[in-house]
Tab-separated table of C-alpha atoms and ligand atoms in Angstrom:
chain	number	residue	atom	x	y	z
A	1	MET	CA	113.193	25.813	56.685
A	2	ASN	CA	110.860	26.329	54.254
A	3	LEU	CA	112.660	29.350	52.770
A	4	THR	CA	109.455	30.656	50.653
A	5	GLU	CA	107.469	31.379	53.536
A	6	LEU	CA	110.043	34.140	54.312
A	7	LEU	CA	109.934	35.914	50.732
A	8	PRO	CA	110.201	39.686	51.266
A	9	ALA	CA	106.729	40.885	49.582
A	10	SER	CA	108.379	44.263	48.452
A	11	GLN	CA	111.286	42.670	46.539
A	12	ASN	CA	108.596	40.274	44.644
A	13	LEU	CA	110.908	37.431	45.242
A	14	ALA	CA	108.887	35.273	43.109
A	15	ALA	CA	109.609	37.224	40.092
A	16	VAL	CA	113.029	37.004	40.844
A	17	ARG	CA	112.579	33.388	41.239
A	18	ARG	CA	111.169	32.636	38.126
A	19	ALA	CA	113.845	34.739	35.979
A	20	ASP	CA	116.826	33.777	38.501
A	21	PRO	CA	116.543	30.685	41.058
A	22	GLU	CA	119.994	30.943	42.152
A	23	THR	CA	119.689	34.827	43.077
A	24	ALA	CA	116.219	34.380	44.460
A	25	ASP	CA	118.119	31.421	47.012
A	26	ILE	CA	120.207	33.682	48.373
A	27	LEU	CA	117.819	36.546	48.947
A	28	ALA	CA	115.615	34.095	50.514
A	29	ALA	CA	118.777	32.833	52.417
A	30	GLU	CA	119.484	36.515	53.822
A	31	SER	CA	115.684	36.968	54.746
A	32	ALA	CA	115.859	33.990	56.971
A	33	ARG	CA	119.096	34.876	58.246
A	34	GLN	CA	117.332	38.742	59.309
A	35	GLN	CA	114.386	36.464	60.470
A	36	SER	CA	116.602	34.265	62.863
A	37	THR	CA	119.057	36.175	64.401
A	38	ILE	CA	119.614	39.193	66.334
A	39	CYS	CA	120.793	42.437	64.751
A	40	LEU	CA	122.863	44.365	67.122
A	41	ILE	CA	125.029	46.373	64.703
A	42	PRO	CA	124.088	49.725	65.584
A	43	SER	CA	124.259	51.188	62.023
A	44	GLU	CA	121.798	48.569	60.480
A	45	ASN	CA	117.882	48.695	60.627
A	46	TYR	CA	114.893	47.394	59.188
A	47	ALA	CA	113.385	49.445	56.453
A	48	SER	CA	109.548	49.909	56.563
A	49	THR	CA	107.713	47.869	53.671
A	50	ALA	CA	106.637	51.217	52.057
A	51	VAL	CA	110.625	52.128	51.952
A	52	SER	CA	111.274	48.697	50.319
A	53	ALA	CA	108.499	49.376	47.796
A	54	ALA	CA	109.727	52.686	46.827
A	55	LEU	CA	113.036	51.277	46.381
A	56	SER	CA	111.876	48.866	43.665
A	57	SER	CA	109.920	51.065	42.341
A	58	THR	CA	110.381	52.238	38.349
A	59	LEU	CA	112.074	55.235	39.362
A	60	THR	CA	115.466	52.871	39.071
A	61	ASN	CA	114.739	53.234	35.262
A	62	LYS	CA	115.129	56.874	35.135
A	63	TYR	CA	118.343	58.728	34.584
A	64	ALA	CA	118.140	62.274	36.336
A	65	GLU	CA	121.597	63.861	35.912
A	66	GLY	CA	121.253	67.655	37.624
A	67	TYR	CA	118.710	68.991	39.839
A	68	PRO	CA	115.125	69.967	40.020
A	69	HIS	CA	116.224	73.527	40.474
A	70	LEU	CA	118.660	76.403	39.485
A	71	TRP	CA	122.090	75.672	40.330
A	72	THR	CA	124.224	78.872	40.947
A	73	ASN	CA	127.698	79.846	41.258
A	74	GLY	CA	127.481	82.836	43.602
A	75	ASP	CA	125.174	85.150	42.036
A	76	ARG	CA	125.659	83.523	38.560
A	77	VAL	CA	123.073	80.742	37.510
A	78	GLU	CA	124.961	77.984	35.786
A	79	ARG	CA	122.442	75.802	34.718
A	80	ASN	CA	118.915	74.962	35.434
A	81	GLY	CA	117.307	71.422	35.692
A	82	ARG	CA	118.307	68.102	34.531
A	83	TYR	CA	119.971	67.027	31.227
A	84	TYR	CA	117.815	64.512	30.095
A	85	GLN	CA	114.109	64.988	29.048
A	86	GLY	CA	111.226	63.142	30.804
A	87	GLN	CA	111.947	64.626	34.876
A	88	ALA	CA	108.308	65.492	35.675
A	89	ASN	CA	108.350	62.818	38.253
A	90	THR	CA	112.327	62.820	39.133
A	91	ASN	CA	111.675	66.727	39.608
A	92	ALA	CA	108.462	65.887	41.921
A	93	VAL	CA	109.859	63.409	44.058
A	94	GLU	CA	113.031	65.042	44.583
A	95	ARG	CA	111.849	68.258	45.580
A	96	LEU	CA	109.568	66.431	48.024
A	97	ALA	CA	112.495	64.809	49.403
A	98	ILE	CA	114.416	68.116	49.673
A	99	ARG	CA	111.298	69.691	51.139
A	100	ARG	CA	111.053	66.959	53.868
A	101	ALA	CA	114.755	66.864	54.984
A	102	LEU	CA	114.831	70.498	55.414
A	103	ALA	CA	111.746	70.387	57.436
A	104	LEU	CA	113.082	67.374	59.586
A	105	PHE	CA	116.575	68.596	60.185
A	106	THR	CA	116.760	72.751	60.017
A	107	PRO	CA	115.179	75.044	62.482
A	108	ASP	CA	114.649	77.349	59.409
A	109	PRO	CA	114.100	75.700	56.122
A	110	GLU	CA	113.961	79.132	54.269
A	111	ASN	CA	117.912	79.731	55.052
A	112	TYR	CA	119.155	76.138	54.898
A	113	HIS	CA	119.586	73.900	51.948
A	114	ALA	CA	119.767	70.256	51.262
A	115	ASN	CA	120.751	67.769	48.717
A	116	VAL	CA	119.473	64.571	48.679
A	117	GLN	CA	122.167	62.607	45.783
A	118	PRO	CA	124.979	61.170	47.575
A	119	LEU	CA	124.829	57.681	47.435
A	120	SER	CA	125.874	56.963	50.987
A	121	GLY	CA	127.668	58.563	53.952
A	122	ALA	CA	131.073	58.184	52.666
A	123	PRO	CA	130.255	60.080	49.374
A	124	ALA	CA	128.442	62.929	51.138
A	125	ASN	CA	131.395	63.308	53.200
A	126	LEU	CA	133.559	63.107	50.272
A	127	ALA	CA	131.571	65.850	48.608
A	128	VAL	CA	131.313	68.292	51.530
A	129	LEU	CA	135.442	68.130	51.708
A	130	HIS	CA	135.478	68.644	48.016
A	131	ALA	CA	133.321	71.630	47.959
A	132	ILE	CA	135.033	73.178	51.104
A	133	LEU	CA	138.990	72.530	50.347
A	134	GLN	CA	141.474	72.506	47.781
A	135	PRO	CA	143.565	69.418	47.818
A	136	GLY	CA	146.206	69.941	50.843
A	137	ASP	CA	144.281	71.798	52.707
A	138	VAL	CA	143.998	71.134	56.835
A	139	PHE	CA	141.250	69.568	58.325
A	140	MET	CA	140.437	68.018	61.384
A	141	GLY	CA	138.290	64.736	62.353
A	142	LEU	CA	138.397	62.108	65.071
A	143	LYS	CA	140.735	59.608	64.893
A	144	LEU	CA	139.003	56.013	63.512
A	145	ALA	CA	140.235	54.144	66.782
A	146	HIS	CA	138.448	56.442	69.006
A	147	GLY	CA	135.130	56.480	67.056
A	148	GLY	CA	135.352	58.613	64.022
A	149	HIS	CA	135.270	57.747	60.853
A	150	LEU	CA	137.026	56.278	57.818
A	151	THR	CA	136.124	59.395	55.986
A	152	HIS	CA	137.017	61.924	58.699
A	153	GLY	CA	140.682	61.857	57.521
A	154	HIS	CA	141.914	58.268	58.143
A	155	HIS	CA	145.173	57.844	56.031
A	156	VAL	CA	143.703	54.675	54.033
A	157	THR	CA	141.144	57.288	52.612
A	158	VAL	CA	141.284	59.711	50.014
A	159	THR	CA	140.273	62.047	52.727
A	160	GLY	CA	143.720	61.403	54.248
A	161	GLU	CA	145.437	61.092	51.232
A	162	TYR	CA	144.414	64.273	49.150
A	163	TYR	CA	144.158	66.393	52.292
A	164	ASN	CA	146.153	67.515	54.772
A	165	ALA	CA	144.103	65.691	57.963
A	166	VAL	CA	144.881	66.312	61.671
A	167	GLN	CA	143.081	64.047	63.895
A	168	TYR	CA	142.081	64.508	67.639
A	169	GLY	CA	140.655	62.236	70.086
A	170	LEU	CA	139.353	61.001	73.329
A	171	ASP	CA	140.301	61.811	76.973
A	172	GLU	CA	141.235	58.673	79.833
A	173	THR	CA	137.611	58.780	80.609
A	174	GLY	CA	136.179	57.874	76.852
A	175	ALA	CA	134.922	61.267	76.192
A	176	ILE	CA	135.790	63.782	73.269
A	177	ASP	CA	139.125	65.505	74.450
A	178	TYR	CA	137.616	69.154	73.971
A	179	ASP	CA	140.725	70.679	75.310
A	180	GLU	CA	142.876	68.832	72.881
A	181	LEU	CA	140.590	69.683	69.776
A	182	GLU	CA	140.921	73.155	70.863
A	183	ARG	CA	144.702	72.940	71.263
A	184	VAL	CA	145.236	71.183	68.002
A	185	ALA	CA	142.663	73.514	65.854
A	186	LEU	CA	144.746	76.719	67.176
A	187	SER	CA	147.882	75.001	66.246
A	188	SER	CA	146.960	73.671	62.729
A	189	GLN	CA	144.144	76.101	61.834
A	190	PRO	CA	142.101	74.097	60.341
A	191	LYS	CA	139.565	75.111	57.131
A	192	LEU	CA	137.084	72.468	58.389
A	193	ILE	CA	136.370	70.726	61.471
A	194	PHE	CA	134.219	67.079	61.010
A	195	CYS	CA	132.677	66.144	64.140
A	196	GLY	CA	130.431	63.238	64.608
A	197	ALA	CA	131.424	59.762	65.205
A	198	THR	CA	130.230	55.844	64.273
A	199	ALA	CA	131.304	54.248	67.643
A	200	TYR	CA	130.822	56.737	70.262
A	201	PRO	CA	128.474	56.043	73.282
A	202	LEU	CA	128.273	59.602	75.023
A	203	GLN	CA	126.454	62.664	73.673
A	204	ILE	CA	128.160	65.285	71.416
A	205	ASP	CA	128.848	68.835	72.794
A	206	PHE	CA	127.978	70.630	69.046
A	207	ALA	CA	127.847	73.816	70.927
A	208	ARG	CA	131.520	73.792	72.258
A	209	ILE	CA	133.200	72.339	68.927
A	210	GLY	CA	131.370	75.183	67.055
A	211	SER	CA	133.000	77.870	69.141
A	212	ILE	CA	136.294	76.276	68.690
A	213	ALA	CA	135.259	76.387	64.911
A	214	ARG	CA	134.263	79.847	64.872
A	215	ARG	CA	137.280	80.481	66.651
A	216	VAL	CA	139.724	79.560	64.000
A	217	GLY	CA	137.493	80.475	61.086
A	218	ALA	CA	136.559	76.808	60.491
A	219	VAL	CA	133.944	75.073	58.685
A	220	LEU	CA	132.036	73.007	61.152
A	221	VAL	CA	130.799	69.850	59.808
A	222	ALA	CA	128.384	67.119	61.846
A	223	ASP	CA	128.158	63.689	60.420
A	224	VAL	CA	125.050	62.292	62.604
A	225	ALA	CA	124.766	59.394	60.444
A	226	HIS	CA	124.605	57.376	63.938
A	227	ILE	CA	122.454	59.797	65.676
A	228	ALA	CA	120.245	61.809	63.033
A	229	GLY	CA	116.938	60.094	64.612
A	230	LEU	CA	117.763	61.268	67.864
A	231	CYS	CA	119.019	64.815	67.504
A	232	VAL	CA	115.726	65.625	65.087
A	233	THR	CA	113.626	64.117	67.752
A	234	GLY	CA	115.249	66.203	70.495
A	235	LEU	CA	116.871	63.055	72.364
A	236	HIS	CA	120.318	64.585	71.530
A	237	PRO	CA	121.354	68.219	71.120
A	238	HIS	CA	120.790	69.147	67.454
A	239	PRO	CA	124.353	69.860	65.522
A	240	PHE	CA	122.141	73.384	63.637
A	241	PRO	CA	123.065	75.806	64.473
A	242	HIS	CA	126.650	75.196	65.831
A	243	ALA	CA	127.482	73.049	62.479
A	244	ASP	CA	127.688	74.695	59.159
A	245	ILE	CA	127.017	71.613	57.277
A	246	VAL	CA	125.518	68.287	58.394
A	247	THR	CA	126.077	64.915	56.570
A	248	THR	CA	124.112	61.878	57.464
A	249	THR	CA	123.354	58.464	55.912
A	250	THR	CA	119.402	57.590	55.645
A	251	HIS	CA	119.735	53.844	56.190
A	252	LYS	CA	120.799	53.736	59.518
A	253	ILE	CA	118.641	55.151	62.566
A	254	LEU	CA	116.500	56.849	60.034
A	255	ARG	CA	115.560	53.399	58.563
A	256	GLY	CA	115.284	54.787	55.003
A	257	PRO	CA	117.185	52.852	52.091
A	258	ARG	CA	120.949	53.037	51.678
A	259	GLY	CA	121.394	56.839	50.751
A	260	GLY	CA	122.964	60.263	52.043
A	261	LEU	CA	122.061	63.515	52.742
A	262	ILE	CA	123.898	66.883	52.824
A	263	VAL	CA	121.718	69.437	54.781
A	264	SER	CA	123.514	73.117	55.323
A	265	LYS	CA	123.385	76.827	55.968
A	266	LYS	CA	122.307	77.986	52.530
A	267	GLN	CA	125.820	79.547	51.321
A	268	PHE	CA	127.096	76.057	50.870
A	269	GLY	CA	124.502	75.187	48.969
A	270	PRO	CA	126.026	75.743	45.444
A	271	ALA	CA	129.115	74.423	46.220
A	272	ILE	CA	127.706	71.434	47.583
A	273	ASP	CA	125.270	70.728	44.839
A	274	ARG	CA	128.233	71.318	42.269
A	275	SER	CA	130.312	68.959	43.994
A	276	VAL	CA	128.304	66.081	44.320
A	277	PHE	CA	127.120	66.445	40.622
A	278	PRO	CA	129.095	66.560	38.112
A	279	GLY	CA	131.930	66.986	40.673
A	280	LEU	CA	131.664	63.128	41.960
A	281	GLN	CA	128.408	61.502	41.113
A	282	GLY	CA	126.876	60.733	37.615
A	283	GLY	CA	122.926	60.075	37.585
A	284	PRO	CA	121.370	60.200	41.018
A	285	HIS	CA	119.447	57.234	42.427
A	286	MET	CA	116.018	58.526	41.744
A	287	ASN	CA	114.342	54.950	43.384
A	288	ALA	CA	116.454	55.707	46.286
A	289	ILE	CA	115.666	59.261	46.509
A	290	ALA	CA	112.070	58.003	46.573
A	291	ALA	CA	112.424	55.738	49.214
A	292	ILE	CA	114.608	58.702	51.346
A	293	ALA	CA	111.141	60.846	50.771
A	294	VAL	CA	109.019	58.250	52.291
A	295	ALA	CA	111.429	57.370	55.066
A	296	LEU	CA	111.608	61.183	56.312
A	297	LYS	CA	107.786	61.397	56.399
A	298	GLU	CA	107.962	58.342	58.779
A	299	ALA	CA	110.682	59.557	60.408
A	300	ALA	CA	108.653	63.140	61.185
A	301	SER	CA	105.799	60.884	62.801
A	302	ASP	CA	105.230	60.566	66.293
A	303	ALA	CA	105.587	56.688	66.288
A	304	TYR	CA	109.055	57.591	65.141
A	305	ARG	CA	109.672	60.293	68.108
A	306	ALA	CA	108.550	56.937	70.280
A	307	TYR	CA	110.729	54.585	68.335
A	308	ALA	CA	114.028	57.102	69.035
A	309	ALA	CA	112.864	57.079	72.704
A	310	GLN	CA	113.164	53.169	73.127
A	311	VAL	CA	116.185	53.045	71.350
A	312	VAL	CA	117.585	55.034	74.161
A	313	ALA	CA	115.882	53.322	76.565
A	314	ASN	CA	116.768	50.033	75.567
A	315	ALA	CA	120.655	50.894	74.782
A	316	ARG	CA	120.599	52.199	78.499
A	317	GLU	CA	119.070	48.730	79.626
A	318	LEU	CA	121.603	46.686	77.650
A	319	ALA	CA	124.504	48.770	79.221
A	320	GLU	CA	123.379	47.879	82.808
A	321	GLY	CA	122.695	44.464	81.735
A	322	LEU	CA	126.269	44.154	80.195
A	323	LEU	CA	127.997	45.609	83.262
A	324	HIS	CA	126.000	43.508	85.702
A	325	GLU	CA	127.570	40.659	83.803
A	326	GLY	CA	131.172	41.822	83.924
A	327	PHE	CA	131.494	43.849	80.729
A	328	ARG	CA	133.630	46.334	80.388
A	329	LEU	CA	132.002	49.746	78.347
A	330	VAL	CA	134.760	52.372	77.092
A	331	GLY	CA	133.136	55.363	78.035
A	332	GLY	CA	131.608	53.351	81.048
A	333	ARG	CA	128.010	53.978	79.918
A	334	THR	CA	125.663	54.932	76.878
A	335	GLU	CA	123.938	58.138	76.338
A	336	ASN	CA	122.857	57.330	73.130
A	337	HIS	CA	122.017	54.161	70.915
A	338	LEU	CA	125.110	52.367	70.968
A	339	LEU	CA	127.476	50.697	73.180
A	340	LEU	CA	131.245	50.063	72.939
A	341	LEU	CA	132.621	47.033	74.463
A	342	ASP	CA	136.219	46.479	75.614
A	343	VAL	CA	136.082	42.813	75.401
A	344	VAL	CA	139.751	42.133	76.191
A	345	ASN	CA	139.404	43.679	79.727
A	346	GLY	CA	135.833	42.317	80.997
A	347	THR	CA	135.611	40.525	84.066
A	348	ASN	CA	133.637	37.378	85.375
A	349	GLY	CA	134.339	35.569	82.320
A	350	CYS	CA	133.109	38.583	80.196
A	351	ARG	CA	136.567	38.723	78.248
A	352	ALA	CA	138.004	37.210	75.116
A	353	LYS	CA	141.447	37.511	73.079
A	354	ASN	CA	139.927	40.107	70.764
A	355	GLY	CA	136.895	41.342	69.377
A	356	SER	CA	137.237	39.523	65.747
A	357	TYR	CA	137.093	36.536	67.752
A	358	LEU	CA	134.371	37.191	70.056
A	359	ALA	CA	132.182	38.650	67.228
A	360	ALA	CA	132.746	35.561	64.830
A	361	GLN	CA	131.653	33.211	67.879
A	362	TRP	CA	128.449	35.330	68.649
A	363	GLU	CA	127.134	35.194	65.158
A	364	LYS	CA	127.413	31.373	65.991
A	365	ALA	CA	124.783	31.722	68.863
A	366	GLY	CA	122.959	34.377	66.477
A	367	LEU	CA	123.710	37.344	68.003
A	368	VAL	CA	125.302	39.733	65.005
A	369	ALA	CA	127.447	42.346	66.224
A	370	ASN	CA	130.442	44.335	64.860
A	371	LYS	CA	134.463	43.994	65.551
A	372	ASN	CA	135.318	47.685	66.778
A	373	PRO	CA	138.524	49.552	67.534
A	374	ILE	CA	138.831	51.184	70.786
A	375	PRO	CA	141.292	53.546	71.974
A	376	GLY	CA	144.757	52.081	72.179
A	377	ASP	CA	144.090	49.762	69.324
A	378	ALA	CA	146.685	49.913	66.469
A	379	LYS	CA	145.118	47.396	64.257
A	380	ALA	CA	141.421	47.955	62.697
A	381	TRP	CA	141.044	43.925	61.620
A	382	LEU	CA	142.164	42.905	65.219
A	383	PRO	CA	140.802	45.245	67.468
A	384	SER	CA	139.848	44.716	71.139
A	385	GLY	CA	136.392	46.245	70.970
A	386	ILE	CA	132.734	45.037	70.073
A	387	ARG	CA	130.132	47.671	68.879
A	388	VAL	CA	126.590	46.819	69.772
A	389	GLY	CA	123.522	48.856	69.445
A	390	THR	CA	119.652	49.212	69.469
A	391	PRO	CA	117.922	50.567	66.612
A	392	ALA	CA	117.557	47.529	64.672
A	393	VAL	CA	115.640	45.420	67.683
A	394	THR	CA	114.067	48.414	68.714
A	395	THR	CA	112.354	48.645	65.098
A	396	LEU	CA	111.304	44.895	65.794
A	397	GLY	CA	109.220	46.032	68.981
A	398	MET	CA	111.997	44.844	71.182
A	399	LYS	CA	111.936	46.414	75.008
A	400	GLU	CA	113.647	46.313	78.420
A	401	SER	CA	113.033	42.588	78.911
A	402	GLU	CA	114.344	41.725	75.682
A	403	MET	CA	117.335	43.616	76.324
A	404	ARG	CA	118.031	42.160	79.713
A	405	GLN	CA	117.683	38.539	77.819
A	406	ILE	CA	119.934	39.808	74.966
A	407	ALA	CA	122.625	40.710	77.819
A	408	ARG	CA	122.395	37.506	79.530
A	409	TRP	CA	122.941	35.562	76.191
A	410	MET	CA	125.973	38.037	75.229
A	411	ALA	CA	127.632	36.961	78.604
A	412	ASP	CA	126.596	33.390	78.262
A	413	ALA	CA	128.093	33.267	74.258
A	414	THR	CA	131.141	34.792	75.674
A	415	ARG	CA	131.856	32.597	78.921
A	416	HIS	CA	131.241	29.768	76.319
A	417	ALA	CA	133.034	31.163	73.351
A	418	ASP	CA	134.835	28.156	72.767
A	419	ASP	CA	131.930	25.935	72.643
A	420	ASP	CA	130.204	25.656	69.339
A	421	GLY	CA	127.776	23.240	70.902
A	422	HIS	CA	126.695	25.800	73.522
A	423	LEU	CA	126.329	28.563	71.142
A	424	GLU	CA	124.283	26.630	69.206
A	425	VAL	CA	121.837	26.022	71.959
A	426	ILE	CA	121.705	29.852	72.472
A	427	ALA	CA	121.182	30.352	68.567
A	428	ARG	CA	118.048	28.267	68.872
A	429	GLN	CA	116.765	30.409	71.731
A	430	VAL	CA	117.488	33.357	70.104
A	431	ALA	CA	115.448	32.183	66.762
A	432	GLN	CA	112.706	31.457	69.150
A	433	LEU	CA	112.764	35.062	70.339
A	434	MET	CA	112.929	36.144	67.009
A	435	ALA	CA	110.083	34.341	65.753
A	436	ALA	CA	107.951	36.667	68.013
A	437	PHE	CA	109.511	39.796	66.106
A	438	VAL	CA	109.419	39.899	62.156
A	439	PRO	CA	111.353	42.182	60.450
A	440	PRO	CA	109.186	44.645	58.161
A	441	THR	CA	110.372	43.414	54.590
A	442	ALA	CA	109.845	39.386	56.002
A	443	VAL	CA	106.290	39.639	56.183
B	501	DSN	N1	129.740	51.407	58.345
B	501	DSN	C1	128.984	52.505	59.040
B	501	DSN	C2	128.848	52.132	60.398
B	501	DSN	O1	128.762	50.595	60.747
B	501	DSN	O2	128.878	52.960	61.112
B	501	DSN	C3	129.952	53.520	59.170
B	501	DSN	O3	130.168	54.095	57.813
């Protein structure tokens, strides 16, 4: 394969090649990998060429510690603006991103606040905890093996180390156990409750969790990184007004650059701003903030609404195809963009010794997904599940017929997981399909 044919225009790879052929070869190989395999990782996507171009703009050269607005502490103005000079354009682009985040995520922008500086989702969540809690305070989050995120209180992270993290889980049907959540909240009296998930295929009842949070006087934080694009297009219930604070990444279903957003009811804004900077971060990545502004404009379009609807339709079709083949789905179905497969307990040959082995073998067939813990798993690195999703394939323009084909390939690759030759045959078929679906940044 001639890798130079796959140069991503937005990265100006020719310039990289002139300066550094070794790095250029790696970048070209990654473009080739993305072009020839099917991305089923539900948290990955393809940024548009406009997003990628903004990311590689001259804003990468600029330091901009501070904010384009007053920072307050209660009624007291602490600081105004940035620390360094030369901020006319950083201020303009950050204000634009903030305005678009508020318009997209909130019912009433005047009464909400947005911080667009978090470098990604984990720093955004940490900034919220640091803004609201003191070390040792109690907060609640969904268990990692039940679909939660590391930063929702898992013991290997600072969120589990610095705070008193209490976890809730799913019931035997695979749905969030709202009764247990309420019991745990009443007994542990958390100051903050995290809801939201990274591997949960069902809709989240923000209204119910909001009423529990109000009952115990906790701040409710909804981490919608996975479903942000569904919430803002009406395809999933919206966390506001039930949640006080919403966090999200910008690079998953929102199709922006790698980054994070925190949108909150206005009273939490000053504490969140101070927590992000100077509490946790230094200079914001202004090139990423420009790219976030572009992505938020794209996400407000009719085309994005149609995209999000197709993401959900594709996930349902994929789920039907996989169930038909014999796979077992945690929760039994999908109501959003992702499916969680229990690969140890499938039937009709749709089973494997664990998710780690099967995900590695699938990659040989050009099917790129991720191993994932499922309820009952003790080891995150040797789990019984695989997580798949449709945001990326839908960006490429794939529809229901391609989902049916992908389900057949997943079953075929599972039944022949020990046969590398068979997996290579599937990989060639996958690459043939992908030739018709070029990622935006590969053109
Ligand atoms: N790594 C992200 C995901 O894949 O869902 C969560 O942070």
